[in-house]
């Protein structure tokens, strides 16, 4: 988010894209190579200049090492202090260019990782929950600075084998801490919730889990919820798809009003044949 609160951006670099219908179809034919299903998802939230791009690239278009990840014409580079993302993508179905450079400076690096499921096949951990970001784009023409969050997810099996539904949120507190709620639900089982505070000193503190606050269903009728001691308000709906939603929420934690990035994933919706048939229209592939 920009310091002025008027701009936002989300970037996701995939190796073995969990949302890819091509990867799912390849797994159906046998063991699939995740390096043959890479993508850089770019979502820009600026009034009048919004963009969304996610083109999957085959292995011959990609390369990765400990410090660099090339995905077609885009790439990510880590120099030890700064993560630089050079973007050169095209939106679909309306072709609009997304081009420019993003720089992210972690204020504190974390080596924290935790299993998300009982078998430990899916793991998550923030790398830099509090960071500074600089956005310099030529298409669309956007230049701003602000605060950011960087994390990592990895799995040893397809996402539909480990999850049913999750609600995830992160919010920045006045003291520079980042509060994260990872709320996972499945029919017939108890909720699994991670409630954590990542401090500027580099510590990870478990926090009390607030009660569930129900949110209005999205336009695609996705159920969603948030953890908060007070009522929650949807400030802005950023993404609304048949299986996934992203929004900005106003909520309260420890008596402090906060603004959270919030996401909901419905795995049954994602893997439904109808949605899988729709996805190529938004996620083209370059083999």
mmCIF file of C-alpha atoms in Angstrom:
data_model
loop_
_atom_site.group_PDB
_atom_site.id
_atom_site.type_symbol
_atom_site.label_atom_id
_atom_site.label_comp_id
_atom_site.label_asym_id
_atom_site.label_seq_id
_atom_site.Cartn_x
_atom_site.Cartn_y
_atom_site.Cartn_z
ATOM 1 C CA UNK A 1 0.000 0.000 0.000
ATOM 2 C CA UNK A 2 1.153 3.548 -0.744
ATOM 3 C CA UNK A 3 1.802 5.889 2.159
ATOM 4 C CA UNK A 4 -1.067 8.058 0.912
ATOM 5 C CA UNK A 5 -3.451 5.068 0.922
ATOM 6 C CA UNK A 6 -4.519 5.615 -2.693
ATOM 7 C CA UNK A 7 -2.531 2.833 -4.390
ATOM 8 C CA UNK A 8 -1.915 -0.863 -3.855
ATOM 9 C CA UNK A 9 -0.174 -3.740 -5.597
ATOM 10 C CA UNK A 10 0.030 -7.500 -5.084
ATOM 11 C CA UNK A 11 2.700 -9.683 -6.700
ATOM 12 C CA UNK A 12 2.857 -13.488 -6.537
ATOM 13 C CA UNK A 13 5.716 -15.462 -8.107
ATOM 14 C CA UNK A 14 4.695 -19.098 -8.702
ATOM 15 C CA UNK A 15 6.771 -22.234 -9.231
ATOM 16 C CA UNK A 16 4.120 -24.831 -9.929
ATOM 17 C CA UNK A 17 1.160 -22.461 -9.921
ATOM 18 C CA UNK A 18 -1.498 -23.723 -7.497
ATOM 19 C CA UNK A 19 -4.218 -21.995 -9.539
ATOM 20 C CA UNK A 20 -3.033 -23.273 -12.925
ATOM 21 C CA UNK A 21 -5.474 -25.463 -14.890
ATOM 22 C CA UNK A 22 -2.537 -26.524 -17.104
ATOM 23 C CA UNK A 23 -0.613 -27.800 -14.063
ATOM 24 C CA UNK A 24 -3.734 -29.656 -12.858
ATOM 25 C CA UNK A 25 -4.233 -31.252 -16.277
ATOM 26 C CA UNK A 26 -0.541 -32.253 -16.406
ATOM 27 C CA UNK A 27 -0.792 -33.872 -12.961
ATOM 28 C CA UNK A 28 -3.821 -35.789 -14.206
ATOM 29 C CA UNK A 29 -1.631 -37.317 -16.917
ATOM 30 C CA UNK A 30 1.101 -38.310 -14.459
ATOM 31 C CA UNK A 31 3.853 -36.656 -12.432
ATOM 32 C CA UNK A 32 4.171 -33.002 -13.522
ATOM 33 C CA UNK A 33 7.255 -30.777 -13.294
ATOM 34 C CA UNK A 34 6.483 -27.582 -11.303
ATOM 35 C CA UNK A 35 9.250 -25.708 -13.140
ATOM 36 C CA UNK A 36 7.167 -26.105 -16.296
ATOM 37 C CA UNK A 37 4.328 -24.099 -14.718
ATOM 38 C CA UNK A 38 5.710 -20.752 -13.513
ATOM 39 C CA UNK A 39 3.964 -17.391 -13.480
ATOM 40 C CA UNK A 40 4.190 -13.861 -12.135
ATOM 41 C CA UNK A 41 0.802 -12.553 -11.045
ATOM 42 C CA UNK A 42 0.565 -8.754 -10.967
ATOM 43 C CA UNK A 43 -2.499 -6.993 -9.548
ATOM 44 C CA UNK A 44 -2.507 -3.175 -9.462
ATOM 45 C CA UNK A 45 -5.107 -1.332 -7.412
ATOM 46 C CA UNK A 46 -5.130 2.323 -8.434
ATOM 47 C CA UNK A 47 -8.331 4.104 -9.391
ATOM 48 C CA UNK A 48 -8.537 4.395 -13.174
ATOM 49 C CA UNK A 49 -5.257 2.520 -13.673
ATOM 50 C CA UNK A 50 -5.967 -0.970 -12.373
ATOM 51 C CA UNK A 51 -4.290 -3.935 -14.028
ATOM 52 C CA UNK A 52 -4.302 -7.732 -13.586
ATOM 53 C CA UNK A 53 -1.916 -10.060 -15.437
ATOM 54 C CA UNK A 54 -0.924 -13.706 -15.005
ATOM 55 C CA UNK A 55 0.672 -15.521 -17.920
ATOM 56 C CA UNK A 56 2.013 -18.997 -17.230
ATOM 57 C CA UNK A 57 5.426 -19.827 -18.746
ATOM 58 C CA UNK A 58 6.874 -23.202 -19.630
ATOM 59 C CA UNK A 59 10.291 -24.332 -18.399
ATOM 60 C CA UNK A 60 12.208 -23.122 -21.457
ATOM 61 C CA UNK A 61 11.120 -19.563 -20.665
ATOM 62 C CA UNK A 62 12.147 -19.689 -16.994
ATOM 63 C CA UNK A 63 15.271 -20.000 -14.846
ATOM 64 C CA UNK A 64 15.903 -19.725 -11.134
ATOM 65 C CA UNK A 65 18.763 -19.717 -8.670
ATOM 66 C CA UNK A 66 19.217 -18.669 -5.041
ATOM 67 C CA UNK A 67 19.198 -14.980 -6.021
ATOM 68 C CA UNK A 68 17.304 -14.741 -9.318
ATOM 69 C CA UNK A 69 14.034 -16.000 -10.777
ATOM 70 C CA UNK A 70 13.318 -15.339 -14.449
ATOM 71 C CA UNK A 71 9.741 -15.836 -15.709
ATOM 72 C CA UNK A 72 9.624 -15.009 -19.408
ATOM 73 C CA UNK A 73 10.333 -11.282 -19.836
ATOM 74 C CA UNK A 74 9.920 -10.602 -16.091
ATOM 75 C CA UNK A 75 12.364 -11.393 -13.312
ATOM 76 C CA UNK A 76 13.041 -11.134 -9.592
ATOM 77 C CA UNK A 77 16.502 -10.420 -8.155
ATOM 78 C CA UNK A 78 17.740 -10.427 -4.535
ATOM 79 C CA UNK A 79 21.036 -8.632 -3.766
ATOM 80 C CA UNK A 80 21.084 -9.282 -0.030
ATOM 81 C CA UNK A 81 19.353 -6.030 0.896
ATOM 82 C CA UNK A 82 16.715 -5.375 -1.768
ATOM 83 C CA UNK A 83 14.313 -7.502 -3.783
ATOM 84 C CA UNK A 84 13.942 -6.038 -7.290
ATOM 85 C CA UNK A 85 11.074 -7.151 -9.509
ATOM 86 C CA UNK A 86 11.245 -6.159 -13.177
ATOM 87 C CA UNK A 87 7.810 -6.586 -14.737
ATOM 88 C CA UNK A 88 6.971 -6.937 -18.434
ATOM 89 C CA UNK A 89 3.553 -8.565 -18.714
ATOM 90 C CA UNK A 90 0.336 -8.237 -20.724
ATOM 91 C CA UNK A 91 -3.190 -8.362 -19.304
ATOM 92 C CA UNK A 92 -5.958 -10.525 -20.776
ATOM 93 C CA UNK A 93 -8.580 -10.646 -22.156
ATOM 94 C CA UNK A 94 -8.162 -6.911 -22.830
ATOM 95 C CA UNK A 95 -4.468 -6.567 -23.808
ATOM 96 C CA UNK A 96 -2.885 -3.857 -21.676
ATOM 97 C CA UNK A 97 0.790 -3.656 -20.805
ATOM 98 C CA UNK A 98 2.177 -3.872 -17.282
ATOM 99 C CA UNK A 99 5.794 -2.725 -17.302
ATOM 100 C CA UNK A 100 8.182 -1.268 -14.763
ATOM 101 C CA UNK A 101 10.247 -1.947 -11.665
ATOM 102 C CA UNK A 102 9.339 -2.673 -8.051
ATOM 103 C CA UNK A 103 11.883 -2.501 -5.235
ATOM 104 C CA UNK A 104 11.285 -3.929 -1.772
ATOM 105 C CA UNK A 105 13.555 -3.423 1.246
ATOM 106 C CA UNK A 106 12.865 -5.719 4.238
ATOM 107 C CA UNK A 107 12.981 -3.908 7.563
ATOM 108 C CA UNK A 108 13.533 -7.252 9.313
ATOM 109 C CA UNK A 109 14.110 -10.711 7.829
ATOM 110 C CA UNK A 110 12.478 -13.734 9.470
ATOM 111 C CA UNK A 111 13.438 -17.393 9.220
ATOM 112 C CA UNK A 112 10.055 -18.492 10.534
ATOM 113 C CA UNK A 113 8.135 -21.317 8.858
ATOM 114 C CA UNK A 114 5.230 -23.396 10.161
ATOM 115 C CA UNK A 115 3.091 -26.268 8.835
ATOM 116 C CA UNK A 116 -0.432 -25.362 7.784
ATOM 117 C CA UNK A 117 -1.763 -28.922 7.831
ATOM 118 C CA UNK A 118 -1.490 -31.835 10.221
ATOM 119 C CA UNK A 119 0.815 -33.825 7.943
ATOM 120 C CA UNK A 120 3.197 -30.901 7.400
ATOM 121 C CA UNK A 121 2.934 -31.065 3.608
ATOM 122 C CA UNK A 122 2.045 -27.366 3.327
ATOM 123 C CA UNK A 123 4.182 -24.662 4.953
ATOM 124 C CA UNK A 124 3.999 -20.901 5.282
ATOM 125 C CA UNK A 125 6.120 -18.151 6.718
ATOM 126 C CA UNK A 126 6.621 -14.399 6.337
ATOM 127 C CA UNK A 127 10.094 -13.533 5.045
ATOM 128 C CA UNK A 128 9.709 -9.805 5.700
ATOM 129 C CA UNK A 129 6.313 -8.937 7.202
ATOM 130 C CA UNK A 130 7.321 -5.262 7.449
ATOM 131 C CA UNK A 131 9.055 -3.768 4.396
ATOM 132 C CA UNK A 132 9.358 -0.594 2.387
ATOM 133 C CA UNK A 133 8.343 -0.604 -1.281
ATOM 134 C CA UNK A 134 9.067 1.655 -4.233
ATOM 135 C CA UNK A 135 6.880 1.368 -7.338
ATOM 136 C CA UNK A 136 8.133 2.817 -10.630
ATOM 137 C CA UNK A 137 5.896 1.770 -13.520
ATOM 138 C CA UNK A 138 5.753 3.118 -17.061
ATOM 139 C CA UNK A 139 2.590 1.139 -17.917
ATOM 140 C CA UNK A 140 0.446 2.212 -16.251
ATOM 141 C CA UNK A 141 2.212 5.441 -15.331
ATOM 142 C CA UNK A 142 2.510 5.041 -11.561
ATOM 143 C CA UNK A 143 5.220 6.070 -9.114
ATOM 144 C CA UNK A 144 4.784 5.769 -5.368
ATOM 145 C CA UNK A 145 6.346 4.567 -2.121
ATOM 146 C CA UNK A 146 4.766 2.758 0.775
ATOM 147 C CA UNK A 147 4.781 -0.235 3.102
ATOM 148 C CA UNK A 148 4.738 -3.892 2.072
ATOM 149 C CA UNK A 149 4.657 -7.497 3.243
ATOM 150 C CA UNK A 150 6.598 -10.475 1.845
ATOM 151 C CA UNK A 151 5.913 -14.134 2.586
ATOM 152 C CA UNK A 152 6.387 -17.626 1.175
ATOM 153 C CA UNK A 153 4.190 -20.707 0.741
ATOM 154 C CA UNK A 154 5.354 -24.172 -0.293
ATOM 155 C CA UNK A 155 3.687 -27.532 -0.604
ATOM 156 C CA UNK A 156 4.470 -31.164 -1.369
ATOM 157 C CA UNK A 157 1.041 -31.907 -2.823
ATOM 158 C CA UNK A 158 -1.737 -30.063 -4.712
ATOM 159 C CA UNK A 159 -3.562 -27.438 -2.665
ATOM 160 C CA UNK A 160 -6.884 -29.284 -2.955
ATOM 161 C CA UNK A 161 -5.439 -32.263 -1.059
ATOM 162 C CA UNK A 162 -4.551 -30.178 1.985
ATOM 163 C CA UNK A 163 -7.248 -27.514 2.268
ATOM 164 C CA UNK A 164 -10.927 -26.775 1.943
ATOM 165 C CA UNK A 165 -11.287 -23.061 2.757
ATOM 166 C CA UNK A 166 -9.079 -20.444 4.321
ATOM 167 C CA UNK A 167 -9.307 -16.810 5.357
ATOM 168 C CA UNK A 168 -5.984 -15.004 5.696
ATOM 169 C CA UNK A 169 -5.265 -11.445 6.768
ATOM 170 C CA UNK A 170 -2.349 -9.230 7.691
ATOM 171 C CA UNK A 171 -2.333 -5.775 9.233
ATOM 172 C CA UNK A 172 0.363 -3.303 10.281
ATOM 173 C CA UNK A 173 0.203 -1.866 13.808
ATOM 174 C CA UNK A 174 1.360 1.554 14.969
ATOM 175 C CA UNK A 175 4.506 0.121 16.589
ATOM 176 C CA UNK A 176 5.594 -1.500 13.302
ATOM 177 C CA UNK A 177 4.425 -5.005 14.225
ATOM 178 C CA UNK A 178 2.483 -7.116 11.748
ATOM 179 C CA UNK A 179 -0.526 -9.131 12.898
ATOM 180 C CA UNK A 180 -1.472 -12.205 10.858
ATOM 181 C CA UNK A 181 -4.519 -14.467 11.151
ATOM 182 C CA UNK A 182 -4.453 -17.665 9.084
ATOM 183 C CA UNK A 183 -7.885 -19.247 9.561
ATOM 184 C CA UNK A 184 -8.387 -22.657 7.924
ATOM 185 C CA UNK A 185 -11.726 -24.482 7.861
ATOM 186 C CA UNK A 186 -12.963 -27.837 6.603
ATOM 187 C CA UNK A 187 -16.312 -29.628 7.048
ATOM 188 C CA UNK A 188 -16.429 -31.967 10.010
ATOM 189 C CA UNK A 189 -13.179 -30.726 11.569
ATOM 190 C CA UNK A 190 -12.185 -28.071 14.065
ATOM 191 C CA UNK A 191 -10.873 -24.798 12.702
ATOM 192 C CA UNK A 192 -7.099 -24.505 12.530
ATOM 193 C CA UNK A 193 -6.035 -20.925 13.253
ATOM 194 C CA UNK A 194 -2.616 -19.282 13.357
ATOM 195 C CA UNK A 195 -2.717 -15.993 15.275
ATOM 196 C CA UNK A 196 0.724 -14.374 15.253
ATOM 197 C CA UNK A 197 2.429 -11.042 15.794
ATOM 198 C CA UNK A 198 5.731 -10.336 14.044
ATOM 199 C CA UNK A 199 7.593 -7.580 15.897
ATOM 200 C CA UNK A 200 10.196 -5.069 14.644
ATOM 201 C CA UNK A 201 12.727 -6.834 16.908
ATOM 202 C CA UNK A 202 12.432 -10.017 14.867
ATOM 203 C CA UNK A 203 10.386 -12.029 17.342
ATOM 204 C CA UNK A 204 7.280 -14.100 16.562
ATOM 205 C CA UNK A 205 4.634 -13.956 19.287
ATOM 206 C CA UNK A 206 1.490 -16.128 19.468
ATOM 207 C CA UNK A 207 -1.507 -13.949 20.286
ATOM 208 C CA UNK A 208 -5.009 -14.676 21.505
ATOM 209 C CA UNK A 209 -7.367 -15.620 18.681
ATOM 210 C CA UNK A 210 -10.307 -13.190 18.478
ATOM 211 C CA UNK A 211 -13.817 -14.486 17.784
ATOM 212 C CA UNK A 212 -15.168 -14.961 14.272
ATOM 213 C CA UNK A 213 -16.879 -12.008 12.622
ATOM 214 C CA UNK A 214 -18.944 -12.909 9.579
ATOM 215 C CA UNK A 215 -18.573 -10.754 6.486
ATOM 216 C CA UNK A 216 -21.092 -10.210 3.681
ATOM 217 C CA UNK A 217 -20.832 -12.751 0.893
ATOM 218 C CA UNK A 218 -19.051 -11.584 -2.233
ATOM 219 C CA UNK A 219 -20.834 -11.017 -5.545
ATOM 220 C CA UNK A 220 -19.768 -14.586 -6.446
ATOM 221 C CA UNK A 221 -21.389 -15.754 -3.167
ATOM 222 C CA UNK A 222 -18.174 -16.753 -1.416
ATOM 223 C CA UNK A 223 -18.519 -17.099 2.358
ATOM 224 C CA UNK A 224 -15.815 -15.223 4.249
ATOM 225 C CA UNK A 225 -14.978 -14.223 7.774
ATOM 226 C CA UNK A 226 -12.478 -12.289 9.862
ATOM 227 C CA UNK A 227 -11.060 -12.604 13.369
ATOM 228 C CA UNK A 228 -11.814 -9.511 15.443
ATOM 229 C CA UNK A 229 -13.222 -8.471 18.825
ATOM 230 C CA UNK A 230 -15.389 -5.841 17.121
ATOM 231 C CA UNK A 231 -17.499 -5.638 13.984
ATOM 232 C CA UNK A 232 -15.560 -5.629 10.717
ATOM 233 C CA UNK A 233 -16.162 -3.282 7.789
ATOM 234 C CA UNK A 234 -15.250 -3.988 4.163
ATOM 235 C CA UNK A 235 -13.505 -0.796 3.072
ATOM 236 C CA UNK A 236 -12.763 -1.851 -0.506
ATOM 237 C CA UNK A 237 -13.292 -5.004 -2.563
ATOM 238 C CA UNK A 238 -10.092 -5.580 -4.545
ATOM 239 C CA UNK A 239 -10.713 -8.990 -6.156
ATOM 240 C CA UNK A 240 -13.937 -10.955 -6.550
ATOM 241 C CA UNK A 241 -13.708 -14.219 -8.487
ATOM 242 C CA UNK A 242 -15.648 -17.518 -8.414
ATOM 243 C CA UNK A 243 -13.102 -19.091 -6.016
ATOM 244 C CA UNK A 244 -11.061 -16.278 -4.490
ATOM 245 C CA UNK A 245 -11.559 -12.835 -3.016
ATOM 246 C CA UNK A 246 -9.272 -10.071 -1.739
ATOM 247 C CA UNK A 247 -10.428 -7.015 0.190
ATOM 248 C CA UNK A 248 -9.330 -4.231 2.506
ATOM 249 C CA UNK A 249 -10.990 -4.531 5.908
ATOM 250 C CA UNK A 250 -11.289 -2.147 8.817
ATOM 251 C CA UNK A 251 -11.165 -4.025 12.124
ATOM 252 C CA UNK A 252 -9.981 -3.764 15.711
ATOM 253 C CA UNK A 253 -7.170 -5.551 17.488
ATOM 254 C CA UNK A 254 -6.045 -4.865 21.075
ATOM 255 C CA UNK A 255 -8.056 -1.666 21.065
ATOM 256 C CA UNK A 256 -6.276 -0.361 17.956
ATOM 257 C CA UNK A 257 -8.209 0.265 14.708
ATOM 258 C CA UNK A 258 -6.358 -1.419 11.857
ATOM 259 C CA UNK A 259 -6.564 -1.825 8.090
ATOM 260 C CA UNK A 260 -6.055 -5.395 6.868
ATOM 261 C CA UNK A 261 -5.420 -7.070 3.553
ATOM 262 C CA UNK A 262 -7.803 -10.040 3.648
ATOM 263 C CA UNK A 263 -8.079 -13.044 1.334
ATOM 264 C CA UNK A 264 -10.444 -16.002 1.091
ATOM 265 C CA UNK A 265 -9.848 -19.148 -0.955
ATOM 266 C CA UNK A 266 -12.553 -21.741 -1.640
ATOM 267 C CA UNK A 267 -10.769 -24.877 -2.845
ATOM 268 C CA UNK A 268 -13.962 -26.724 -3.898
ATOM 269 C CA UNK A 269 -14.786 -23.773 -6.142
ATOM 270 C CA UNK A 270 -11.226 -23.705 -7.545
ATOM 271 C CA UNK A 271 -11.209 -27.356 -8.599
ATOM 272 C CA UNK A 272 -14.738 -27.432 -9.994
ATOM 273 C CA UNK A 273 -14.823 -28.305 -13.725
ATOM 274 C CA UNK A 274 -16.627 -25.064 -14.584
ATOM 275 C CA UNK A 275 -13.986 -22.862 -12.943
ATOM 276 C CA UNK A 276 -11.127 -24.915 -14.394
ATOM 277 C CA UNK A 277 -12.612 -24.352 -17.860
ATOM 278 C CA UNK A 278 -12.874 -20.592 -17.194
ATOM 279 C CA UNK A 279 -9.326 -20.057 -15.913
ATOM 280 C CA UNK A 280 -7.447 -20.117 -19.268
ATOM 281 C CA UNK A 281 -9.326 -16.962 -20.292
ATOM 282 C CA UNK A 282 -7.586 -15.122 -17.447
ATOM 283 C CA UNK A 283 -4.390 -17.192 -17.249
ATOM 284 C CA UNK A 284 -2.953 -17.848 -20.719
ATOM 285 C CA UNK A 285 0.068 -20.094 -21.156
ATOM 286 C CA UNK A 286 3.262 -19.695 -23.179
ATOM 287 C CA UNK A 287 4.821 -23.121 -23.502
#
